Coordinates of C-alpha atoms in Angstrom, one line a residue:
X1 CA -123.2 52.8 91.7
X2 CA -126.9 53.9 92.2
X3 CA -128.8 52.5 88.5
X4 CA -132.1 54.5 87.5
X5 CA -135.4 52.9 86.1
X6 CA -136.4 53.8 82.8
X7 CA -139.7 56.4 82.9
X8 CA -142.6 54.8 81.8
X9 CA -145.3 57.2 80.4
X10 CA -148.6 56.3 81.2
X11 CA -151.1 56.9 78.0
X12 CA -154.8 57.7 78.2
X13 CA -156.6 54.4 77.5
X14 CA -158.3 54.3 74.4
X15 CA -161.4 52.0 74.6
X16 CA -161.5 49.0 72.3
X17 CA -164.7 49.9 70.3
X18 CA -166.6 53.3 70.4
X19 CA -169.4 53.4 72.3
X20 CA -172.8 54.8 71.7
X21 CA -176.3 55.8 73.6
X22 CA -177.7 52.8 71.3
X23 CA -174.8 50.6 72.2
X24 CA -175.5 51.4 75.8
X25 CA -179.2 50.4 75.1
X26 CA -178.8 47.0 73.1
X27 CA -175.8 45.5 74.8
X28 CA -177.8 44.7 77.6
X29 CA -178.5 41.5 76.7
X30 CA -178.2 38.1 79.2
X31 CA -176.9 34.8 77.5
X32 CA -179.5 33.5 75.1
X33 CA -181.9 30.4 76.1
X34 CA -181.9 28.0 73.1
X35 CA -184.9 25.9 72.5
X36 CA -184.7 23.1 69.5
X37 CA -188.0 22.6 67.9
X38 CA -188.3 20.0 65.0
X39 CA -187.7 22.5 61.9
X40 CA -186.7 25.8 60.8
X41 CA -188.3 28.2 62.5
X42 CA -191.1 29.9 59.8
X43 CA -192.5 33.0 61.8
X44 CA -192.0 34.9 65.3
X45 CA -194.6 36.8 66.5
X46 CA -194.8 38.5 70.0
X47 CA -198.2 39.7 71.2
X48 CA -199.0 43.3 72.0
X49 CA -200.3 42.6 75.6
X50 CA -198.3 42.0 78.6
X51 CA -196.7 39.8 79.9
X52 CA -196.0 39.7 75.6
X53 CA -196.7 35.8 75.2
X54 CA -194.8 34.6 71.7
X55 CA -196.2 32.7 69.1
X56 CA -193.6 30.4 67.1
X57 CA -194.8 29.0 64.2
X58 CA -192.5 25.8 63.3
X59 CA -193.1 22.4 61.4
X60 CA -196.7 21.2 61.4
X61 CA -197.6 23.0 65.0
X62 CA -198.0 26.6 66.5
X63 CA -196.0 27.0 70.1
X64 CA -197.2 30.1 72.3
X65 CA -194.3 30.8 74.6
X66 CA -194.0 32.7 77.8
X67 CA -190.8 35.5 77.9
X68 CA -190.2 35.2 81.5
X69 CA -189.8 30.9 82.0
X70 CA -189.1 30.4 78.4
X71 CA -191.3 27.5 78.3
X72 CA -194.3 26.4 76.1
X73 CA -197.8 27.4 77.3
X74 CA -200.2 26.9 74.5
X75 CA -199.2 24.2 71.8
X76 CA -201.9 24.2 69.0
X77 CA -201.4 21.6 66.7
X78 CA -204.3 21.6 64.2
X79 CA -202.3 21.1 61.2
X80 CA -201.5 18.2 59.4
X81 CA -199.1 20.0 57.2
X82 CA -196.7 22.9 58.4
X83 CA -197.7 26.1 60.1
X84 CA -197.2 29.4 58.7
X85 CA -197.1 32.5 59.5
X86 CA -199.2 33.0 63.4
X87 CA -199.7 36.3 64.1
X88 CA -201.5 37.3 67.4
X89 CA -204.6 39.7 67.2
X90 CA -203.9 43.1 68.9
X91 CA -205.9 42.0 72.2
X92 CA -203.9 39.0 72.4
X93 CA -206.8 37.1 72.7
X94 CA -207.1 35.6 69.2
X95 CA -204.2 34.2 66.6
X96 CA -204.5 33.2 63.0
X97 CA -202.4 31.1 61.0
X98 CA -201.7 29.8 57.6
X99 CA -200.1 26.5 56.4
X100 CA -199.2 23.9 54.0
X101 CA -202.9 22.8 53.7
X102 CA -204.0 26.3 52.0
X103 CA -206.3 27.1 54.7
X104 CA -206.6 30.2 57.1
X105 CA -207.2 29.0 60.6
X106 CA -208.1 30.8 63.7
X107 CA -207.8 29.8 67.0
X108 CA -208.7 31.1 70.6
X109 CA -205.3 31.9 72.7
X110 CA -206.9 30.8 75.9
X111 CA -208.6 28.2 75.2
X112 CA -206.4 26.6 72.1
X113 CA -209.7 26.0 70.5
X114 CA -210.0 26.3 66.6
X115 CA -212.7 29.4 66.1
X116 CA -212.9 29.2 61.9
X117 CA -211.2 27.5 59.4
X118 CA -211.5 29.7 55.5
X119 CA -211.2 27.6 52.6
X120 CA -210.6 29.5 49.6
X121 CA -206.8 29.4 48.3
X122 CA -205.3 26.7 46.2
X123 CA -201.8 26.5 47.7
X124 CA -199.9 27.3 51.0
X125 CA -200.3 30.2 53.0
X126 CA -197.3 31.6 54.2
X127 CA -198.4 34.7 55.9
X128 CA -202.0 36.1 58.0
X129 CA -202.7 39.1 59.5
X130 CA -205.4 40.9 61.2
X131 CA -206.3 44.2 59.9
X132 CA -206.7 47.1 62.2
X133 CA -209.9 47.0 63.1
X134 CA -209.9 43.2 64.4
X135 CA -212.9 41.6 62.2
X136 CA -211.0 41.0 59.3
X137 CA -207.7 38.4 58.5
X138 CA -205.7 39.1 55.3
X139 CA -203.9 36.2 53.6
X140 CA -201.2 36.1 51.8
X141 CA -200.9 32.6 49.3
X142 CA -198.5 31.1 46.8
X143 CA -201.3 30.9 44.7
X144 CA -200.6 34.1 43.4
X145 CA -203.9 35.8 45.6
X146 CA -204.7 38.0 48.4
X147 CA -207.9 37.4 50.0
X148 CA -209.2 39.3 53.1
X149 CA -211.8 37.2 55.0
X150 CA -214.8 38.3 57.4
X151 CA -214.3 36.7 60.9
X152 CA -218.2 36.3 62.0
X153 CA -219.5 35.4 58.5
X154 CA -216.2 33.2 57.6
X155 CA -216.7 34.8 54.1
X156 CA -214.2 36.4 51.6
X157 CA -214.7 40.1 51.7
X158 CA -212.1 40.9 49.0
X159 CA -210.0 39.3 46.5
X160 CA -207.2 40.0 44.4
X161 CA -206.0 38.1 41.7
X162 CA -203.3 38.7 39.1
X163 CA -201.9 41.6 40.4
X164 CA -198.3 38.9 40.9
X165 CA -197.1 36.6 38.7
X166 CA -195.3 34.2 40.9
X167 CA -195.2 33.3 45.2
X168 CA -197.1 35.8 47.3
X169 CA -194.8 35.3 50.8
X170 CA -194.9 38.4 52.3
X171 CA -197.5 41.1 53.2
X172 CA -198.6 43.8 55.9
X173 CA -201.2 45.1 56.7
X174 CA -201.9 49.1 57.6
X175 CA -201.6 50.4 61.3
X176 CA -203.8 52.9 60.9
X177 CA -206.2 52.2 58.5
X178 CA -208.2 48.7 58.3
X179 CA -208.4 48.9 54.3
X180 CA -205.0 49.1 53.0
X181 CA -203.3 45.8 52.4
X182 CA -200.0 45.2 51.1
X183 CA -198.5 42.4 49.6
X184 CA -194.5 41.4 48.1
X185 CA -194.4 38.5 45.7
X186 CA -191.5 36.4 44.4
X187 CA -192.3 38.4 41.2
X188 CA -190.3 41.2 42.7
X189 CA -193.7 43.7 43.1
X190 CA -195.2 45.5 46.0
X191 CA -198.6 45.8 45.3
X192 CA -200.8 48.0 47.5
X193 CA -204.4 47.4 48.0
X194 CA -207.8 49.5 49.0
X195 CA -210.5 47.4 50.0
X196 CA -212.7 49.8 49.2
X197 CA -211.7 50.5 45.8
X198 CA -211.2 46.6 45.0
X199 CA -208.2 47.9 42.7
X200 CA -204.3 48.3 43.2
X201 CA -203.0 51.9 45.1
X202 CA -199.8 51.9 44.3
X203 CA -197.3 49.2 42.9
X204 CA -193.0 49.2 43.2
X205 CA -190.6 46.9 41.7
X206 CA -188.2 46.1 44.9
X207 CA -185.9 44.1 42.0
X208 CA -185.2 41.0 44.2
X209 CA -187.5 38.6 45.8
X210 CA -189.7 40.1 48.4
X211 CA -189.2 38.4 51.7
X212 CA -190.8 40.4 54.3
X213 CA -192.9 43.8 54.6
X214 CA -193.7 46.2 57.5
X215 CA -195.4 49.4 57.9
X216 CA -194.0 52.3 59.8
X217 CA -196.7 53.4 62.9
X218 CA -197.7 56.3 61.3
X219 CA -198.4 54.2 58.1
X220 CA -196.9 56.4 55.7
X221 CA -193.8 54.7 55.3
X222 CA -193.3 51.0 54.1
X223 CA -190.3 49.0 54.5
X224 CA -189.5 45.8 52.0
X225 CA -186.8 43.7 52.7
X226 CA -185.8 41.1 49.6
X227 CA -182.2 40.0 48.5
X228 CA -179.4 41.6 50.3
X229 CA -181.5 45.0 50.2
X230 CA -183.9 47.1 52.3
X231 CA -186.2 49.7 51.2
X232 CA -187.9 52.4 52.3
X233 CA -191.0 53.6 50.5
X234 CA -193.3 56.7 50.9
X235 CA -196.6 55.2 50.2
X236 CA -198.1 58.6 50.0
X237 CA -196.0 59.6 47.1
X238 CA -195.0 56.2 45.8
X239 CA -191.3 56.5 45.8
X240 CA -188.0 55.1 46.7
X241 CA -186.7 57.3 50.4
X242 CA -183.8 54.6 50.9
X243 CA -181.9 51.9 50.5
X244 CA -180.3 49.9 53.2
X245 CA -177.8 47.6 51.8
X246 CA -175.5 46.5 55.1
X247 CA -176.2 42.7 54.1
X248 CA -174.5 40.1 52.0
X249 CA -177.0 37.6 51.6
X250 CA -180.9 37.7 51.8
X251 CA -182.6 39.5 54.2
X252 CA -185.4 37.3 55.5
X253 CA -187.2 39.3 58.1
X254 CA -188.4 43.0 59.5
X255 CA -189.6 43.9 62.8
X256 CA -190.0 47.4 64.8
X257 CA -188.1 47.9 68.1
X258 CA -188.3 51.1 70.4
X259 CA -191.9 51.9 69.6
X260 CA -190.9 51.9 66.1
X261 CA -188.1 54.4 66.2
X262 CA -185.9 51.4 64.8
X263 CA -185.8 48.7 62.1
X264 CA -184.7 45.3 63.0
X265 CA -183.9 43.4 59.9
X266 CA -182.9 39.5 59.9
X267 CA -180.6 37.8 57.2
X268 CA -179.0 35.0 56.5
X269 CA -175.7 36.3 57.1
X270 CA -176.2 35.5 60.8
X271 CA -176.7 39.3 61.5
X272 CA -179.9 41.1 62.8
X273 CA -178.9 44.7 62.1
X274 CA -180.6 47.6 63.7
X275 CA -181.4 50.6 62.0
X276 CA -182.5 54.2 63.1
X277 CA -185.7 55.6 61.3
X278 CA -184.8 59.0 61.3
X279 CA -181.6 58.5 59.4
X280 CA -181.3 55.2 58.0
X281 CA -178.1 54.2 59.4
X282 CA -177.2 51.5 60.9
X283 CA -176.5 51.9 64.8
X284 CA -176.3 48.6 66.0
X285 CA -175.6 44.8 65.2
X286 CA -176.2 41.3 66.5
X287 CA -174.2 38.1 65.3
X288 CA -176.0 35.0 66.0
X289 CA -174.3 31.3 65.7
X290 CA -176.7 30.2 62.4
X291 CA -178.6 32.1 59.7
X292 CA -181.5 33.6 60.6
X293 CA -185.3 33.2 59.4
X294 CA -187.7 35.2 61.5
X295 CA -187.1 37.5 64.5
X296 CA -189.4 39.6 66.5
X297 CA -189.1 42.2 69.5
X298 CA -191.2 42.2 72.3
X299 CA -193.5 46.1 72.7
X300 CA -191.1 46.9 75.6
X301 CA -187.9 46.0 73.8
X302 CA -187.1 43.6 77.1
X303 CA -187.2 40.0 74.5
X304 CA -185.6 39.5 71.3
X305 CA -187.0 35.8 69.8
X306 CA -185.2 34.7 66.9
X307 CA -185.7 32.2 64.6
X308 CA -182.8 30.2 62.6
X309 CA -182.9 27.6 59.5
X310 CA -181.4 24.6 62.2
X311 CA -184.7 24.9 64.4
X312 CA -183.3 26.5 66.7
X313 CA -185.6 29.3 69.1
X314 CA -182.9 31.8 70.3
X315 CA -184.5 33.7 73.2
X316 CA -182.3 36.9 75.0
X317 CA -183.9 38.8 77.5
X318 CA -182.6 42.9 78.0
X319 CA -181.0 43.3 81.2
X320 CA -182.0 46.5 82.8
X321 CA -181.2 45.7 86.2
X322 CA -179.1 48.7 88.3
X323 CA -176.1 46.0 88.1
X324 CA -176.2 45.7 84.4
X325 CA -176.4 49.8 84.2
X326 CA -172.9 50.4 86.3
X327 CA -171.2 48.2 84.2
X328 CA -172.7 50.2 81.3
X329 CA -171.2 53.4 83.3
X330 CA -167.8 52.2 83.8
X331 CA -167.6 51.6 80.0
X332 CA -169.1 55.0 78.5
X333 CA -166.3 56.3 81.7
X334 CA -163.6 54.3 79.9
X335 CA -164.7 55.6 76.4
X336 CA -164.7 59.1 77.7
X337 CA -161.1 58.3 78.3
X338 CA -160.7 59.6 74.7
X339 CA -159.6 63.1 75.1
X340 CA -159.3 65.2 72.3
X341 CA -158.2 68.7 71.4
X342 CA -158.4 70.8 68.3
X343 CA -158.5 67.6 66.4
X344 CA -155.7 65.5 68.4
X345 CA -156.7 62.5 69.8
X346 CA -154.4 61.6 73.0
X347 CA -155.6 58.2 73.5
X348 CA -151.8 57.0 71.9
X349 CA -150.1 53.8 72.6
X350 CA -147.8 53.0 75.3
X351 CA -144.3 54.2 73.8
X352 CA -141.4 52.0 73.4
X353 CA -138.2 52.6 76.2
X354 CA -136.0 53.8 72.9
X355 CA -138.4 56.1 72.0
X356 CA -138.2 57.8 74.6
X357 CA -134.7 57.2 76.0
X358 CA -133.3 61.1 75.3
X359 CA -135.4 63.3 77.4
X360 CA -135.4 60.0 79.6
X361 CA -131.4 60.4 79.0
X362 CA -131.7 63.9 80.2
X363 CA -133.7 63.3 83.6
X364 CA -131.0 60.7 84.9
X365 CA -128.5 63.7 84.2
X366 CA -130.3 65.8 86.4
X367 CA -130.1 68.2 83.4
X368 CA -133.9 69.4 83.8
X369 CA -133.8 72.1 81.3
X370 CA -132.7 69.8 78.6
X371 CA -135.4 67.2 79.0
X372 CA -138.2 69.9 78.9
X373 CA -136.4 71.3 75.6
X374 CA -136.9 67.2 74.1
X375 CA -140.6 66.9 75.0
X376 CA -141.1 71.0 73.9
X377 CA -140.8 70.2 70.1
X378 CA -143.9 70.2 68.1
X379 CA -144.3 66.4 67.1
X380 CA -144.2 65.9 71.0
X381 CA -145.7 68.7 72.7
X382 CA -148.8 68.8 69.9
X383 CA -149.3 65.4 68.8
X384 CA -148.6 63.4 72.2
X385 CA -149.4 65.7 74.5
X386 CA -149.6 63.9 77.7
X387 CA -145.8 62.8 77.5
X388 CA -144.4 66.7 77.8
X389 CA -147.1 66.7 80.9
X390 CA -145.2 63.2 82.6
X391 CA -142.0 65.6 82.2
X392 CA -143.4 68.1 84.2
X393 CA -144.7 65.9 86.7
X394 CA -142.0 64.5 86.7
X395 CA -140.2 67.8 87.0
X396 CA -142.9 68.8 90.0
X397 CA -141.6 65.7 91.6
X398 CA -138.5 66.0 91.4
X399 CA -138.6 69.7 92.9
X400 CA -136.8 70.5 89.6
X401 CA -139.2 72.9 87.7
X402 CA -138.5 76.3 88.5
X403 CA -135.0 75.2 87.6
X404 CA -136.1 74.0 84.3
X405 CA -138.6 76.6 83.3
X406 CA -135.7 79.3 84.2
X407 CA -133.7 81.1 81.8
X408 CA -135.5 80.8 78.4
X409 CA -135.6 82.8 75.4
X410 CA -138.6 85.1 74.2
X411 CA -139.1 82.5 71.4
X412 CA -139.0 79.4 73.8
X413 CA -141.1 81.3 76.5
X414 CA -144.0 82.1 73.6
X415 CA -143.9 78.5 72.4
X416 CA -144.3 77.0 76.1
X417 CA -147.2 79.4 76.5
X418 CA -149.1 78.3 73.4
X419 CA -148.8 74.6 74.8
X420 CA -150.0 75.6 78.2
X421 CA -153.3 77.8 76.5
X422 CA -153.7 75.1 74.3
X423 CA -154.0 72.5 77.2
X424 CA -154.7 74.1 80.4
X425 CA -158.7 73.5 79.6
X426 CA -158.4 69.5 79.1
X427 CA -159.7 68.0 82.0
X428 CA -156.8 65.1 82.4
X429 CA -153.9 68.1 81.6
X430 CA -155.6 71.1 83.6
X431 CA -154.0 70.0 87.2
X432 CA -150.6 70.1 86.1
X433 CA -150.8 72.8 83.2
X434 CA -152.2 75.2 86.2
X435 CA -149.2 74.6 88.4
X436 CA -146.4 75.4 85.4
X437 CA -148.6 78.5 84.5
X438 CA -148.2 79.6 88.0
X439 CA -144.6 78.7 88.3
X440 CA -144.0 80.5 84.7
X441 CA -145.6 83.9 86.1
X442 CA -143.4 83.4 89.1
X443 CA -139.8 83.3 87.4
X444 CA -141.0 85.6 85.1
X445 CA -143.0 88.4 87.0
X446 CA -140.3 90.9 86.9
X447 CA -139.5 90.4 83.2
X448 CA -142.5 90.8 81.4
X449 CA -142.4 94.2 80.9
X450 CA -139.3 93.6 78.4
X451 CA -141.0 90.7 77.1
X452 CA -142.1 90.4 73.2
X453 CA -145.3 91.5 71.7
X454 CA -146.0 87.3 71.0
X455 CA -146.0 86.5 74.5
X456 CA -147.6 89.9 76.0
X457 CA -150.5 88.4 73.7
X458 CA -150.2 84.8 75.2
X459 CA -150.3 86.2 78.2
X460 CA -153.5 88.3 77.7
X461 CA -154.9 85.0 76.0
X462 CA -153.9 82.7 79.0
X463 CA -155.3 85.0 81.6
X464 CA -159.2 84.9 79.2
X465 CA -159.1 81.0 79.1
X466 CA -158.3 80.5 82.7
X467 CA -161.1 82.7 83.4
X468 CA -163.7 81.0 80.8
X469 CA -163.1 78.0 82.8
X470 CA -163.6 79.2 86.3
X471 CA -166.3 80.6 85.1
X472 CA -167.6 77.4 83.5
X473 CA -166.6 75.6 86.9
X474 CA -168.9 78.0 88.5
X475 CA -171.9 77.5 86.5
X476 CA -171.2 73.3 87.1
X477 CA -171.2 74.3 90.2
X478 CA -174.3 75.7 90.5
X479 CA -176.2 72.9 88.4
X480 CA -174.8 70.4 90.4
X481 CA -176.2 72.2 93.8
X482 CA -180.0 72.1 91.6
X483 CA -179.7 68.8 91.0
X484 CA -178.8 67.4 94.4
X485 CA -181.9 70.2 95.6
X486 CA -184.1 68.0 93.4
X487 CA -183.3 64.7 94.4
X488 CA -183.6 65.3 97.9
X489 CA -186.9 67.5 97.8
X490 CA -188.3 64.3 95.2
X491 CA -187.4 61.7 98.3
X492 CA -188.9 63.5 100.8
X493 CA -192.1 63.3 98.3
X494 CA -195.2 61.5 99.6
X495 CA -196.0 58.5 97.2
X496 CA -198.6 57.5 95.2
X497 CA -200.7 56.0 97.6
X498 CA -200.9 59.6 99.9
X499 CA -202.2 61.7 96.7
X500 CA -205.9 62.0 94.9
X501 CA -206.3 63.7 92.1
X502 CA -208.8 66.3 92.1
X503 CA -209.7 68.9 89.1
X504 CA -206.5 68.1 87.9
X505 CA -204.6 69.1 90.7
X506 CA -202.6 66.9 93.2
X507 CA -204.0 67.3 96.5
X508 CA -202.0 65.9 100.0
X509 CA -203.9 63.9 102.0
X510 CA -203.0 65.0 105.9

């Protein structure tokens, strides 16, 4: 007795998490490089020149590492205290640095010689920066002060005191203008101020602890991390914009990747969450093994240094090798596996053998018209679409279709239509859905003149969407001959090295 196989309906796969353009841009990352250093790691700070050197600034020393071998290249251990706070200058050729000792050192990159020492604060420095224009370092102490100090006279050129009431541990300085300093205090304020004026610009309570601060490139826009809370302020006006609260437990750090088109925010939840600027939302999100202290991104977004509490230097490079990028494809391929129609998403899971056992029941019959009657009810044919397409392929196969389509009602006939209208222009449906159109005209040709109103009206519909899409087809068609004109007119190019540029033109050398 000959024994059939039960069908097995093969779904769409539906990708295990969606997948984004910013997805596809931070998942590139290798396998971290791990570097123990003899305490929590204070302060990350990558310099703005290539190849983006990194200064680590960790118990009583100041590391400079290179990104590409991962090992130390400058070790400048002047303190006798803890290091806090290096920060390169904007040349990369100069680096300042606070510490346990209350005094503001500065040391030459090259040469690891110490350049000035200002003596002036009464307790640590946690955090230094130069200002804009290069000849000044702000300071940031847990005396309760910010001072700014002249590099060639070694003098204070401003000071503030008693604007905070407690810790001074973070502060910026302005990208675009060498006067404005800002500071964040343990106090909860955000004090901004003019050093031309000598007086505060503009103060916020941020209501937690402030940890870190950051300017946005066009300095207009501050961001204050402190608690489990980001903010976003408009300096101009002086005003709350946001709130970014994805964090359970303090945010320690801020840093800009993607030429500041994104926030980068540290906790010590063991996430660094990545924000977008233009709409505050988060769009990406790395776990690390430990919570984190300090993180920084180098300016082409190819190194991501982080620092945790357990001392531990946790260095990923961004893989943007062709390798790296076809795997990328195959993935956003895999998520375009989602298919969806007017709402319906026909990435389903793989049905269970009883759940499908009566049109199944119907096929091992041979009784063709039935099974397409099972799989042509609406919680079939419009919620899991692709099984009443296996029945027809399975009809195709089976040289059975003709013989199942046969014979049906107006109301059947319009219903059959609607699916096939509704379908025919989904790209994983269209093969099949253009053969049972066909084969529908076919055994119905000489009977559509007696036909009702509903499928003279399907009918006129079917005919205006098959004809959207070959018209669609035609214009792909089209842009995919430009295309392929452009890449090979760009490889037959001369390079570079054949060209001179004269008034403004590009002239060919013969």
């Amino acid at each position: 007795m000959t024994s059939f196989k039960k069908s097995f309906v093969k779904p769409f796969a539906r990708p295990s998490e969606l997948y984004t353009v910013e997805d596809s841009y931070w998942k590139k990352l290798t396998s971290p490089v791990l570097v123990k250093e003899f305490g929590p790691i204070d302060y990350v700070h990558f310099s703005r020149r290539t190849p983006y050197h990194f200064a680590i600034s960790c118990s009583a020393r100041v590391q400079v590492y290179n990104p590409v071998t991962k090992v130390v290249t400058k070790n400048l251990n002047k303190f006798k205290e803890a290091a806090y706070g290096a920060t390169f200058r904007s040349d990369g050729q100069l680096l300042c640095a606070g510490g346990e000792e209350s005094v503001v050192r500065l040391f030459e990159v090259n040469t690891k010689s110490m350049l000035r020492q200002f003596r002036g604060h009464k307790a640590a420095v946690h955090r230094t920066y130069f200002t804009r224009d290069g000849h000044h370092i702000a300071s940031f102490s847990d005396d309760k002060t910010v001072s700014l100090w002249d590099i060639s006279s070694q003098q204070i050129s401003g000071h503030y005191e008693g604007y905070h009431k407690d810790y001074i541990r973070a502060g910026c300085v302005s990208p675009v203008s060498e006067n404005i300093v800002v500071s964040g205090g343990y106090d909860k304020q955000i004090n901004m101020f003019d050093s031309r004026t000598k007086s505060v610009t503009m103060s916020v309570d941020h209501e937690s602890p402030v940890e870190s601060l950051i300017f946005l490139p066009s300095g207009s826009l501050l961001i204050s991390a402190g608690g489990t809370e980001v903010r976003v302020w408009d300096v101009l006006a002086g005003k709350l914009l946001a709130k970014l609260t994805q964090n359970h437990k303090t945010v320690t750090a801020l840093c800009l990747a993607k030429q500041g088109t994104s926030i980068v925010t540290a906790s010590l939840d063991k996430h660094v969450k990545i924000y977008n600027v233009s709409t505050f939302q988060l769009s990406h999100d790395i776990t690390y093994p430990s919570a984190v202290l300090s993180i920084d991104i180098s300016r082409d977004d190819k190194t991501i240094v982080a620092g945790t509490v357990d001392g531990i230097v946790n260095i990923t490079k961004r893989d943007t090798s062709v390798k790296h990028n076809n795997e990328n494809k195959k993935r956003q391929a895999r998520a375009a596996a989602i298919v969806q129609s007017d709402g319906i998403d026909m990435s389903v899971p793989i049905m269970q053998p009883d759940q499908m056992s009566k049109f199944d029941t119907a096929l091992r019959k041979f009784n063709y018209s039935q099974a397409l009657d099972l799989v042509l009810v609406h919680a079939v044919a419009f919620k899991k679409p692709h099984i009443t397409v296996y029945v027809f392929d399975e009809l195709c196969r089976r040289n059975g279709l003709t013989q199942a389509l046969s014979g049906r009602n107006s109301k059947q006939l319009a219903f059959l239509l609607n699916f096939i209208v509704r379908y025919i222009g989904v790209r994983k449906l269209s093969k099949t859905l253009t053969h049972v159109a066909s084969t529908v005209i076919d055994c119905y040709w000489d009977s559509f003149d007696t036909c009702t109103l509903e499928v003279r009206a399907l009918l006129t519909k079917l005919h205006s969407v098959v004809e959207n899409e070959i018209l669609l087809t035609k214009r792909l068609l089209a842009i995919d001959g430009l295309v392929k004109m452009l890449l090979i007119s760009s490889e037959v190019l001369p390079d570079a090295s054949q060209t001179t540029k004269l008034d403004n033109k590009i002239v060919v050398k013969n």
